[in-house]
Amino acid sequence: GLTQQGNAEVTDGVCAILEAAGRTPLLALSSSTQAAMDNPYGASKRAAEAAVLGFGSRTGARVRVFRLPGVFGKWCRPHYNSVVATFCHCVARGEPINVSDPARVLDLVHVGDVVRAFVGLLDGVEPPMQGQYCGVEPVHQIALGALADKIRGFREARTTLEVTDLEDALTRLLHSTYLSYLPDGGFAYGLDQRVDPRGELAELLRSRHFGQIFVSRTRPGITRGNHYHDAKFEKFVVVEGEAVVRFRSLLGGGVSEYPVSGRDFKVVDIPPGYTHHIENVGSADLVVLFWASEPFDQQRPDTWAKEV
């Protein structure tokens, strides 16, 4: 069939042409861990491996056979031979996915690491060997059900605003891969805005690992804040406009002022135990980016009203 022709016969033909011409270049083959399995695809991969290894032993050419597990990353064709590509493609379009065995553990390598291993050969960097076969590192493991849950979670993150755990390499790479499968026209999404006479406010991102980011637009002459926190702390950055941030310690003393402007990108730290506010002292709308050390929790807001 086509699999046998593509994997075995073409590889055998390439090796025969090189041998007839007396050429012994570095020859690398992209094979699959399926080569160890008893199915037509695996058999064709084994035959291709045998052709390359035989060429190397007969001619002394430097040959490297990579037995790759599941490869994932951008530009892989869905509904073909990558479950990651299929799941990402379908979930990004709101289509159902089939999780045949949630407990089945997958071995995965990212396409970037595969390319680095291939290019490394040209620079004399040897890949890790497993007998006569080469591997690619790192190999990531995840159960099929957990993979499906993660990818669904990437779609839901536009609503929950929860940020991927970027410390986990597999999660970070899977989220990157998922975004590459968004349909054309589906890159942008709106945010829920809280609107009142003072202006608008919207949350951008949240995570229990790094806190919360939100942005506000405030009308001229308007003041936001007049509250303090017991433990939570924040950072303010004026993106556009002119403002003054004022503080007063709960222990007493006077009011301190920090003029800030969108021209400066100055960060103002908001310590606990200080009631504070920010006033738009300019003639146009004030745009401020806020970071808080923890996502807002309605049950434990740690936000107490008090005039500066």
PDB file of C-alpha atoms in Angstrom:
ATOM      1  CA  GLY A   1       0.000   0.000   0.000  1.00  0.00           C
ATOM      2  CA  LEU A   2       0.902   3.695   0.112  1.00  0.00           C
ATOM      3  CA  THR A   3       2.368   3.338   3.613  1.00  0.00           C
ATOM      4  CA  GLN A   4       4.753   0.611   2.447  1.00  0.00           C
ATOM      5  CA  GLN A   5       5.699   2.627  -0.641  1.00  0.00           C
ATOM      6  CA  GLY A   6       6.211   5.865   1.243  1.00  0.00           C
ATOM      7  CA  ASN A   7       8.135   4.522   4.220  1.00  0.00           C
ATOM      8  CA  ALA A   8      10.022   1.491   2.955  1.00  0.00           C
ATOM      9  CA  GLU A   9      10.360   1.588  -0.822  1.00  0.00           C
ATOM     10  CA  VAL A  10      11.293   5.265  -1.101  1.00  0.00           C
ATOM     11  CA  THR A  11      13.852   4.952   1.710  1.00  0.00           C
ATOM     12  CA  ASP A  12      15.304   1.814   0.145  1.00  0.00           C
ATOM     13  CA  GLY A  13      15.510   3.595  -3.194  1.00  0.00           C
ATOM     14  CA  VAL A  14      17.324   6.604  -1.712  1.00  0.00           C
ATOM     15  CA  CYS A  15      19.887   4.322  -0.053  1.00  0.00           C
ATOM     16  CA  ALA A  16      20.401   2.369  -3.314  1.00  0.00           C
ATOM     17  CA  ILE A  17      21.008   5.581  -5.300  1.00  0.00           C
ATOM     18  CA  LEU A  18      23.548   6.836  -2.742  1.00  0.00           C
ATOM     19  CA  GLU A  19      25.335   3.503  -2.658  1.00  0.00           C
ATOM     20  CA  ALA A  20      25.495   3.255  -6.453  1.00  0.00           C
ATOM     21  CA  ALA A  21      26.962   6.754  -6.619  1.00  0.00           C
ATOM     22  CA  GLY A  22      29.539   5.970  -3.938  1.00  0.00           C
ATOM     23  CA  ARG A  23      28.158   8.721  -1.714  1.00  0.00           C
ATOM     24  CA  THR A  24      28.195   8.332   2.072  1.00  0.00           C
ATOM     25  CA  PRO A  25      26.553  11.433   3.568  1.00  0.00           C
ATOM     26  CA  LEU A  26      25.142  11.684   7.056  1.00  0.00           C
ATOM     27  CA  LEU A  27      21.726  10.076   6.709  1.00  0.00           C
ATOM     28  CA  ALA A  28      19.047  10.573   9.358  1.00  0.00           C
ATOM     29  CA  LEU A  29      15.696   8.793   9.302  1.00  0.00           C
ATOM     30  CA  SER A  30      12.583   9.989  11.090  1.00  0.00           C
ATOM     31  CA  SER A  31      10.979   6.761  12.254  1.00  0.00           C
ATOM     32  CA  SER A  32       8.402   6.048  14.926  1.00  0.00           C
ATOM     33  CA  THR A  33       8.021   4.051  18.118  1.00  0.00           C
ATOM     34  CA  GLN A  34       5.257   2.356  16.103  1.00  0.00           C
ATOM     35  CA  ALA A  35       8.090   0.466  14.405  1.00  0.00           C
ATOM     36  CA  ALA A  36       8.157  -1.839  17.424  1.00  0.00           C
ATOM     37  CA  MET A  37       4.473  -2.695  16.946  1.00  0.00           C
ATOM     38  CA  ASP A  38       2.782  -5.308  14.805  1.00  0.00           C
ATOM     39  CA  ASN A  39       0.726  -3.209  12.407  1.00  0.00           C
ATOM     40  CA  PRO A  40       1.156  -2.191   8.723  1.00  0.00           C
ATOM     41  CA  TYR A  41       2.507   1.256   9.621  1.00  0.00           C
ATOM     42  CA  GLY A  42       4.981  -0.222  12.102  1.00  0.00           C
ATOM     43  CA  ALA A  43       6.109  -2.856   9.595  1.00  0.00           C
ATOM     44  CA  SER A  44       6.771  -0.186   6.956  1.00  0.00           C
ATOM     45  CA  LYS A  45       8.768   1.866   9.453  1.00  0.00           C
ATOM     46  CA  ARG A  46      10.848  -1.192  10.435  1.00  0.00           C
ATOM     47  CA  ALA A  47      11.633  -1.832   6.778  1.00  0.00           C
ATOM     48  CA  ALA A  48      12.746   1.788   6.300  1.00  0.00           C
ATOM     49  CA  GLU A  49      14.932   1.523   9.422  1.00  0.00           C
ATOM     50  CA  ALA A  50      16.521  -1.671   8.113  1.00  0.00           C
ATOM     51  CA  ALA A  51      17.305   0.021   4.799  1.00  0.00           C
ATOM     52  CA  VAL A  52      19.109   2.931   6.496  1.00  0.00           C
ATOM     53  CA  LEU A  53      20.966   0.771   9.018  1.00  0.00           C
ATOM     54  CA  GLY A  54      21.993  -1.628   6.267  1.00  0.00           C
ATOM     55  CA  PHE A  55      23.284   1.270   4.159  1.00  0.00           C
ATOM     56  CA  GLY A  56      25.361   2.433   7.112  1.00  0.00           C
ATOM     57  CA  SER A  57      26.851  -0.983   7.852  1.00  0.00           C
ATOM     58  CA  ARG A  58      27.724  -1.680   4.187  1.00  0.00           C
ATOM     59  CA  THR A  59      29.233   1.734   3.369  1.00  0.00           C
ATOM     60  CA  GLY A  60      30.461   3.063   6.695  1.00  0.00           C
ATOM     61  CA  ALA A  61      28.184   6.093   6.303  1.00  0.00           C
ATOM     62  CA  ARG A  62      27.108   7.837   9.485  1.00  0.00           C
ATOM     63  CA  VAL A  63      23.419   6.987   9.888  1.00  0.00           C
ATOM     64  CA  ARG A  64      21.010   7.916  12.668  1.00  0.00           C
ATOM     65  CA  VAL A  65      17.550   6.415  13.055  1.00  0.00           C
ATOM     66  CA  PHE A  66      15.172   8.398  15.265  1.00  0.00           C
ATOM     67  CA  ARG A  67      12.327   6.413  16.802  1.00  0.00           C
ATOM     68  CA  LEU A  68       9.963   9.222  17.717  1.00  0.00           C
ATOM     69  CA  PRO A  69       6.905   8.945  19.972  1.00  0.00           C
ATOM     70  CA  GLY A  70       3.915  11.209  19.312  1.00  0.00           C
ATOM     71  CA  VAL A  71       5.114  14.552  17.941  1.00  0.00           C
ATOM     72  CA  PHE A  72       3.026  17.631  18.703  1.00  0.00           C
ATOM     73  CA  GLY A  73       3.194  21.326  17.951  1.00  0.00           C
ATOM     74  CA  LYS A  74       2.018  23.852  15.381  1.00  0.00           C
ATOM     75  CA  TRP A  75       1.224  22.877  11.765  1.00  0.00           C
ATOM     76  CA  CYS A  76       0.467  19.197  12.383  1.00  0.00           C
ATOM     77  CA  ARG A  77      -2.504  17.940  10.359  1.00  0.00           C
ATOM     78  CA  PRO A  78      -5.594  17.077  12.452  1.00  0.00           C
ATOM     79  CA  HIS A  79      -7.588  13.875  11.885  1.00  0.00           C
ATOM     80  CA  TYR A  80      -4.412  12.154  10.704  1.00  0.00           C
ATOM     81  CA  ASN A  81      -1.912  10.630  13.151  1.00  0.00           C
ATOM     82  CA  SER A  82      -1.673  13.124  16.036  1.00  0.00           C
ATOM     83  CA  VAL A  83      -4.274  13.073  18.782  1.00  0.00           C
ATOM     84  CA  VAL A  84      -2.986  16.439  20.051  1.00  0.00           C
ATOM     85  CA  ALA A  85      -3.600  18.048  16.655  1.00  0.00           C
ATOM     86  CA  THR A  86      -7.064  16.509  16.412  1.00  0.00           C
ATOM     87  CA  PHE A  87      -8.093  17.524  19.922  1.00  0.00           C
ATOM     88  CA  CYS A  88      -6.782  21.090  19.464  1.00  0.00           C
ATOM     89  CA  HIS A  89      -8.464  21.509  16.083  1.00  0.00           C
ATOM     90  CA  CYS A  90     -11.837  20.232  17.296  1.00  0.00           C
ATOM     91  CA  VAL A  91     -11.923  21.976  20.679  1.00  0.00           C
ATOM     92  CA  ALA A  92     -10.920  25.298  19.093  1.00  0.00           C
ATOM     93  CA  ARG A  93     -13.995  24.977  16.861  1.00  0.00           C
ATOM     94  CA  GLY A  94     -16.410  23.727  19.503  1.00  0.00           C
ATOM     95  CA  GLU A  95     -16.535  20.264  17.930  1.00  0.00           C
ATOM     96  CA  PRO A  96     -16.736  17.050  20.002  1.00  0.00           C
ATOM     97  CA  ILE A  97     -13.679  14.898  20.636  1.00  0.00           C
ATOM     98  CA  ASN A  98     -13.482  11.166  21.239  1.00  0.00           C
ATOM     99  CA  VAL A  99     -11.495   9.998  24.283  1.00  0.00           C
ATOM    100  CA  SER A 100     -11.192   6.282  23.624  1.00  0.00           C
ATOM    101  CA  ASP A 101      -9.260   5.321  26.784  1.00  0.00           C
ATOM    102  CA  PRO A 102      -8.827   8.147  29.332  1.00  0.00           C
ATOM    103  CA  ALA A 103      -6.203   6.206  31.317  1.00  0.00           C
ATOM    104  CA  ARG A 104      -3.932   5.464  28.361  1.00  0.00           C
ATOM    105  CA  VAL A 105      -0.596   7.250  28.865  1.00  0.00           C
ATOM    106  CA  LEU A 106       0.939   8.999  25.853  1.00  0.00           C
ATOM    107  CA  ASP A 107       4.617   9.708  25.243  1.00  0.00           C
ATOM    108  CA  LEU A 108       4.991  13.040  23.454  1.00  0.00           C
ATOM    109  CA  VAL A 109       7.836  15.162  22.090  1.00  0.00           C
ATOM    110  CA  HIS A 110       7.502  18.747  20.899  1.00  0.00           C
ATOM    111  CA  VAL A 111       8.316  19.448  17.267  1.00  0.00           C
ATOM    112  CA  GLY A 112      10.762  22.166  18.331  1.00  0.00           C
ATOM    113  CA  ASP A 113      12.829  19.618  20.231  1.00  0.00           C
ATOM    114  CA  VAL A 114      12.704  17.249  17.253  1.00  0.00           C
ATOM    115  CA  VAL A 115      13.983  19.966  14.911  1.00  0.00           C
ATOM    116  CA  ARG A 116      16.727  20.905  17.391  1.00  0.00           C
ATOM    117  CA  ALA A 117      17.869  17.268  17.481  1.00  0.00           C
ATOM    118  CA  PHE A 118      17.940  17.054  13.664  1.00  0.00           C
ATOM    119  CA  VAL A 119      19.798  20.353  13.261  1.00  0.00           C
ATOM    120  CA  GLY A 120      22.119  19.363  16.106  1.00  0.00           C
ATOM    121  CA  LEU A 121      23.355  16.432  14.019  1.00  0.00           C
ATOM    122  CA  LEU A 122      24.682  18.919  11.459  1.00  0.00           C
ATOM    123  CA  ASP A 123      26.611  20.627  14.251  1.00  0.00           C
ATOM    124  CA  GLY A 124      28.030  17.371  15.584  1.00  0.00           C
ATOM    125  CA  VAL A 125      25.695  17.134  18.584  1.00  0.00           C
ATOM    126  CA  GLU A 126      24.789  13.496  19.140  1.00  0.00           C
ATOM    127  CA  PRO A 127      21.247  12.696  20.260  1.00  0.00           C
ATOM    128  CA  PRO A 128      20.579  10.284  23.143  1.00  0.00           C
ATOM    129  CA  MET A 129      20.878   6.682  21.962  1.00  0.00           C
ATOM    130  CA  GLN A 130      18.678   3.734  22.896  1.00  0.00           C
ATOM    131  CA  GLY A 131      20.577   0.805  21.391  1.00  0.00           C
ATOM    132  CA  GLN A 132      20.907   1.505  17.693  1.00  0.00           C
ATOM    133  CA  TYR A 133      18.106   4.079  17.731  1.00  0.00           C
ATOM    134  CA  CYS A 134      18.141   7.797  18.565  1.00  0.00           C
ATOM    135  CA  GLY A 135      15.700   9.598  20.787  1.00  0.00           C
ATOM    136  CA  VAL A 136      14.618  13.179  21.392  1.00  0.00           C
ATOM    137  CA  GLU A 137      14.471  14.799  24.806  1.00  0.00           C
ATOM    138  CA  PRO A 138      12.509  15.679  26.783  1.00  0.00           C
ATOM    139  CA  VAL A 139       9.756  13.090  26.437  1.00  0.00           C
ATOM    140  CA  HIS A 140       6.533  14.268  28.073  1.00  0.00           C
ATOM    141  CA  GLN A 141       3.924  11.886  29.457  1.00  0.00           C
ATOM    142  CA  ILE A 142       0.213  12.526  29.914  1.00  0.00           C
ATOM    143  CA  ALA A 143      -2.905  10.371  30.098  1.00  0.00           C
ATOM    144  CA  LEU A 144      -5.351  10.753  27.221  1.00  0.00           C
ATOM    145  CA  GLY A 145      -8.156  11.928  29.512  1.00  0.00           C
ATOM    146  CA  ALA A 146      -5.922  14.528  31.159  1.00  0.00           C
ATOM    147  CA  LEU A 147      -4.829  15.728  27.719  1.00  0.00           C
ATOM    148  CA  ALA A 148      -8.458  16.243  26.689  1.00  0.00           C
ATOM    149  CA  ASP A 149      -9.202  18.105  29.937  1.00  0.00           C
ATOM    150  CA  LYS A 150      -6.199  20.402  29.482  1.00  0.00           C
ATOM    151  CA  ILE A 151      -7.120  21.306  25.930  1.00  0.00           C
ATOM    152  CA  ARG A 152     -10.747  21.973  26.884  1.00  0.00           C
ATOM    153  CA  GLY A 153      -9.403  24.131  29.703  1.00  0.00           C
ATOM    154  CA  PHE A 154      -7.458  26.268  27.214  1.00  0.00           C
ATOM    155  CA  ARG A 155     -10.715  27.085  25.446  1.00  0.00           C
ATOM    156  CA  GLU A 156     -12.492  27.808  28.742  1.00  0.00           C
ATOM    157  CA  ALA A 157      -9.661  30.113  29.864  1.00  0.00           C
ATOM    158  CA  ARG A 158     -11.131  32.872  27.717  1.00  0.00           C
ATOM    159  CA  THR A 159     -14.083  32.868  30.103  1.00  0.00           C
ATOM    160  CA  THR A 160     -12.425  31.944  33.407  1.00  0.00           C
ATOM    161  CA  LEU A 161      -9.346  34.115  32.609  1.00  0.00           C
ATOM    162  CA  GLU A 162      -7.242  31.467  34.350  1.00  0.00           C
ATOM    163  CA  VAL A 163      -3.645  31.459  33.129  1.00  0.00           C
ATOM    164  CA  THR A 164      -1.902  28.233  32.181  1.00  0.00           C
ATOM    165  CA  ASP A 165       0.674  26.946  34.668  1.00  0.00           C
ATOM    166  CA  LEU A 166       3.701  28.096  32.681  1.00  0.00           C
ATOM    167  CA  GLU A 167       6.105  26.367  35.060  1.00  0.00           C
ATOM    168  CA  ASP A 168       4.938  23.010  33.693  1.00  0.00           C
ATOM    169  CA  ALA A 169       6.680  22.624  30.330  1.00  0.00           C
ATOM    170  CA  LEU A 170       4.117  20.245  28.819  1.00  0.00           C
ATOM    171  CA  THR A 171       1.166  22.466  29.754  1.00  0.00           C
ATOM    172  CA  ARG A 172       2.942  25.524  28.364  1.00  0.00           C
ATOM    173  CA  LEU A 173       3.734  23.774  25.072  1.00  0.00           C
ATOM    174  CA  LEU A 174       0.230  22.312  24.757  1.00  0.00           C
ATOM    175  CA  HIS A 175      -1.353  25.734  25.253  1.00  0.00           C
ATOM    176  CA  SER A 176       0.966  27.202  22.630  1.00  0.00           C
ATOM    177  CA  THR A 177      -0.018  24.370  20.292  1.00  0.00           C
ATOM    178  CA  TYR A 178      -3.735  24.865  20.972  1.00  0.00           C
ATOM    179  CA  LEU A 179      -3.560  28.548  20.022  1.00  0.00           C
ATOM    180  CA  SER A 180      -1.972  27.637  16.684  1.00  0.00           C
ATOM    181  CA  TYR A 181      -5.160  25.719  15.817  1.00  0.00           C
ATOM    182  CA  LEU A 182      -7.546  28.629  16.378  1.00  0.00           C
ATOM    183  CA  PRO A 183      -9.644  29.229  13.253  1.00  0.00           C
ATOM    184  CA  ASP A 184      -8.968  32.314  11.192  1.00  0.00           C
ATOM    185  CA  GLY A 185     -10.989  35.131  12.728  1.00  0.00           C
ATOM    186  CA  GLY A 186     -10.979  33.460  16.139  1.00  0.00           C
ATOM    187  CA  PHE A 187      -7.892  35.045  17.667  1.00  0.00           C
ATOM    188  CA  ALA A 188      -9.650  37.870  19.559  1.00  0.00           C
ATOM    189  CA  TYR A 189     -12.168  37.699  22.403  1.00  0.00           C
ATOM    190  CA  GLY A 190     -13.995  40.236  24.547  1.00  0.00           C
ATOM    191  CA  LEU A 191     -13.841  40.821  28.289  1.00  0.00           C
ATOM    192  CA  ASP A 192     -16.648  41.422  30.769  1.00  0.00           C
ATOM    193  CA  GLN A 193     -16.608  45.095  31.714  1.00  0.00           C
ATOM    194  CA  ARG A 194     -17.904  46.724  34.872  1.00  0.00           C
ATOM    195  CA  VAL A 195     -19.270  50.066  33.770  1.00  0.00           C
ATOM    196  CA  ASP A 196     -20.421  52.947  35.990  1.00  0.00           C
ATOM    197  CA  PRO A 197     -20.245  56.770  35.829  1.00  0.00           C
ATOM    198  CA  ARG A 198     -16.571  56.636  36.892  1.00  0.00           C
ATOM    199  CA  GLY A 199     -15.580  54.659  33.757  1.00  0.00           C
ATOM    200  CA  GLU A 200     -14.897  51.026  32.908  1.00  0.00           C
ATOM    201  CA  LEU A 201     -12.942  48.196  34.505  1.00  0.00           C
ATOM    202  CA  ALA A 202     -12.146  44.735  33.155  1.00  0.00           C
ATOM    203  CA  GLU A 203     -10.173  41.771  34.440  1.00  0.00           C
ATOM    204  CA  LEU A 204      -7.568  40.428  31.985  1.00  0.00           C
ATOM    205  CA  LEU A 205      -5.909  37.413  33.636  1.00  0.00           C
ATOM    206  CA  ARG A 206      -5.940  35.542  36.923  1.00  0.00           C
ATOM    207  CA  SER A 207      -4.035  32.716  38.568  1.00  0.00           C
ATOM    208  CA  ARG A 208      -3.535  31.481  42.086  1.00  0.00           C
ATOM    209  CA  HIS A 209       0.184  31.339  41.214  1.00  0.00           C
ATOM    210  CA  PHE A 210       0.688  34.983  40.263  1.00  0.00           C
ATOM    211  CA  GLY A 211      -2.484  36.867  41.194  1.00  0.00           C
ATOM    212  CA  GLN A 212      -4.662  38.997  38.962  1.00  0.00           C
ATOM    213  CA  ILE A 213      -4.292  41.660  36.264  1.00  0.00           C
ATOM    214  CA  PHE A 214      -7.018  44.145  35.410  1.00  0.00           C
ATOM    215  CA  VAL A 215      -7.334  47.445  33.571  1.00  0.00           C
ATOM    216  CA  SER A 216      -9.487  50.516  34.167  1.00  0.00           C
ATOM    217  CA  ARG A 217     -10.491  53.636  32.319  1.00  0.00           C
ATOM    218  CA  THR A 218     -11.409  56.569  34.579  1.00  0.00           C
ATOM    219  CA  ARG A 219     -13.064  59.896  33.681  1.00  0.00           C
ATOM    220  CA  PRO A 220     -11.367  63.252  34.438  1.00  0.00           C
ATOM    221  CA  GLY A 221     -11.747  64.401  38.040  1.00  0.00           C
ATOM    222  CA  ILE A 222     -12.765  60.923  39.260  1.00  0.00           C
ATOM    223  CA  THR A 223     -11.065  59.061  42.123  1.00  0.00           C
ATOM    224  CA  ARG A 224     -10.911  55.270  42.449  1.00  0.00           C
ATOM    225  CA  GLY A 225     -10.027  53.383  45.604  1.00  0.00           C
ATOM    226  CA  ASN A 226     -10.289  54.816  49.124  1.00  0.00           C
ATOM    227  CA  HIS A 227      -9.740  51.407  50.659  1.00  0.00           C
ATOM    228  CA  TYR A 228      -6.960  49.347  52.214  1.00  0.00           C
ATOM    229  CA  HIS A 229      -5.853  45.711  52.355  1.00  0.00           C
ATOM    230  CA  ASP A 230      -4.708  43.652  55.322  1.00  0.00           C
ATOM    231  CA  ALA A 231      -2.402  41.307  53.413  1.00  0.00           C
ATOM    232  CA  LYS A 232      -3.038  41.676  49.695  1.00  0.00           C
ATOM    233  CA  PHE A 233      -0.674  43.987  47.824  1.00  0.00           C
ATOM    234  CA  GLU A 234      -0.879  45.595  44.401  1.00  0.00           C
ATOM    235  CA  LYS A 235       1.003  47.452  41.684  1.00  0.00           C
ATOM    236  CA  PHE A 236      -0.400  50.382  39.670  1.00  0.00           C
ATOM    237  CA  VAL A 237       0.932  51.480  36.265  1.00  0.00           C
ATOM    238  CA  VAL A 238      -0.613  54.453  34.455  1.00  0.00           C
ATOM    239  CA  VAL A 239      -0.721  53.646  30.741  1.00  0.00           C
ATOM    240  CA  GLU A 240      -2.379  56.847  29.555  1.00  0.00           C
ATOM    241  CA  GLY A 241      -3.254  60.120  31.254  1.00  0.00           C
ATOM    242  CA  GLU A 242      -2.237  62.011  34.397  1.00  0.00           C
ATOM    243  CA  ALA A 243      -2.962  60.887  37.951  1.00  0.00           C
ATOM    244  CA  VAL A 244      -1.973  61.162  41.595  1.00  0.00           C
ATOM    245  CA  VAL A 245      -1.806  58.117  43.873  1.00  0.00           C
ATOM    246  CA  ARG A 246      -2.287  59.015  47.549  1.00  0.00           C
ATOM    247  CA  PHE A 247      -1.582  56.964  50.694  1.00  0.00           C
ATOM    248  CA  ARG A 248      -2.330  57.277  54.387  1.00  0.00           C
ATOM    249  CA  SER A 249      -1.096  54.742  56.938  1.00  0.00           C
ATOM    250  CA  LEU A 250      -3.661  53.217  59.273  1.00  0.00           C
ATOM    251  CA  LEU A 251      -1.145  53.883  62.081  1.00  0.00           C
ATOM    252  CA  GLY A 252      -1.516  57.623  61.567  1.00  0.00           C
ATOM    253  CA  GLY A 253       0.474  60.398  59.948  1.00  0.00           C
ATOM    254  CA  GLY A 254      -0.138  62.518  56.906  1.00  0.00           C
ATOM    255  CA  VAL A 255      -1.009  61.791  53.300  1.00  0.00           C
ATOM    256  CA  SER A 256       1.779  61.050  50.827  1.00  0.00           C
ATOM    257  CA  GLU A 257       1.339  61.709  47.117  1.00  0.00           C
ATOM    258  CA  TYR A 258       2.861  60.119  44.001  1.00  0.00           C
ATOM    259  CA  PRO A 259       2.196  61.939  40.703  1.00  0.00           C
ATOM    260  CA  VAL A 260       2.150  59.447  37.819  1.00  0.00           C
ATOM    261  CA  SER A 261       1.793  59.814  34.076  1.00  0.00           C
ATOM    262  CA  GLY A 262       1.361  57.591  31.044  1.00  0.00           C
ATOM    263  CA  ARG A 263       4.556  59.116  29.680  1.00  0.00           C
ATOM    264  CA  ASP A 264       6.670  57.596  32.475  1.00  0.00           C
ATOM    265  CA  PHE A 265       5.414  54.012  32.981  1.00  0.00           C
ATOM    266  CA  LYS A 266       6.241  54.336  36.666  1.00  0.00           C
ATOM    267  CA  VAL A 267       5.170  51.465  38.933  1.00  0.00           C
ATOM    268  CA  VAL A 268       3.592  52.339  42.287  1.00  0.00           C
ATOM    269  CA  ASP A 269       3.602  49.590  44.927  1.00  0.00           C
ATOM    270  CA  ILE A 270       0.519  49.430  47.158  1.00  0.00           C
ATOM    271  CA  PRO A 271       1.531  48.008  50.577  1.00  0.00           C
ATOM    272  CA  PRO A 272      -0.980  46.532  53.030  1.00  0.00           C
ATOM    273  CA  GLY A 273      -2.076  48.749  55.907  1.00  0.00           C
ATOM    274  CA  TYR A 274      -2.277  51.918  53.789  1.00  0.00           C
ATOM    275  CA  THR A 275      -5.584  53.278  52.596  1.00  0.00           C
ATOM    276  CA  HIS A 276      -5.053  54.546  49.087  1.00  0.00           C
ATOM    277  CA  HIS A 277      -6.697  55.976  46.003  1.00  0.00           C
ATOM    278  CA  ILE A 278      -5.847  57.138  42.509  1.00  0.00           C
ATOM    279  CA  GLU A 279      -7.281  60.389  41.111  1.00  0.00           C
ATOM    280  CA  ASN A 280      -7.463  61.375  37.471  1.00  0.00           C
ATOM    281  CA  VAL A 281      -6.023  64.901  37.503  1.00  0.00           C
ATOM    282  CA  GLY A 282      -5.787  65.185  33.706  1.00  0.00           C
ATOM    283  CA  SER A 283      -8.230  66.468  31.106  1.00  0.00           C
ATOM    284  CA  ALA A 284      -8.712  63.105  29.363  1.00  0.00           C
ATOM    285  CA  ASP A 285      -9.530  59.551  30.373  1.00  0.00           C
ATOM    286  CA  LEU A 286      -7.019  57.816  32.637  1.00  0.00           C
ATOM    287  CA  VAL A 287      -6.020  54.239  31.713  1.00  0.00           C
ATOM    288  CA  VAL A 288      -4.387  52.196  34.481  1.00  0.00           C
ATOM    289  CA  LEU A 289      -3.054  48.643  34.552  1.00  0.00           C
ATOM    290  CA  PHE A 290      -3.380  46.967  37.966  1.00  0.00           C
ATOM    291  CA  TRP A 291      -1.761  43.839  39.340  1.00  0.00           C
ATOM    292  CA  ALA A 292      -2.926  42.240  42.598  1.00  0.00           C
ATOM    293  CA  SER A 293      -1.082  39.534  44.513  1.00  0.00           C
ATOM    294  CA  GLU A 294      -4.159  37.295  44.612  1.00  0.00           C
ATOM    295  CA  PRO A 295      -7.323  36.951  42.521  1.00  0.00           C
ATOM    296  CA  PHE A 296     -10.311  38.751  43.993  1.00  0.00           C
ATOM    297  CA  ASP A 297     -12.345  36.390  46.184  1.00  0.00           C
ATOM    298  CA  GLN A 298     -15.876  37.566  46.987  1.00  0.00           C
ATOM    299  CA  GLN A 299     -15.860  35.481  50.176  1.00  0.00           C
ATOM    300  CA  ARG A 300     -12.554  36.976  51.394  1.00  0.00           C
ATOM    301  CA  PRO A 301     -12.084  40.226  49.484  1.00  0.00           C
ATOM    302  CA  ASP A 302      -9.483  41.753  51.852  1.00  0.00           C
ATOM    303  CA  THR A 303     -10.644  45.185  50.687  1.00  0.00           C
ATOM    304  CA  TRP A 304     -11.816  47.606  53.401  1.00  0.00           C
ATOM    305  CA  ALA A 305     -13.320  51.002  52.665  1.00  0.00           C
ATOM    306  CA  LYS A 306     -11.568  53.976  54.256  1.00  0.00           C
ATOM    307  CA  GLU A 307     -11.086  57.533  52.943  1.00  0.00           C
ATOM    308  CA  VAL A 308      -7.541  58.660  52.364  1.00  0.00           C
TER     309      VAL A 308
END
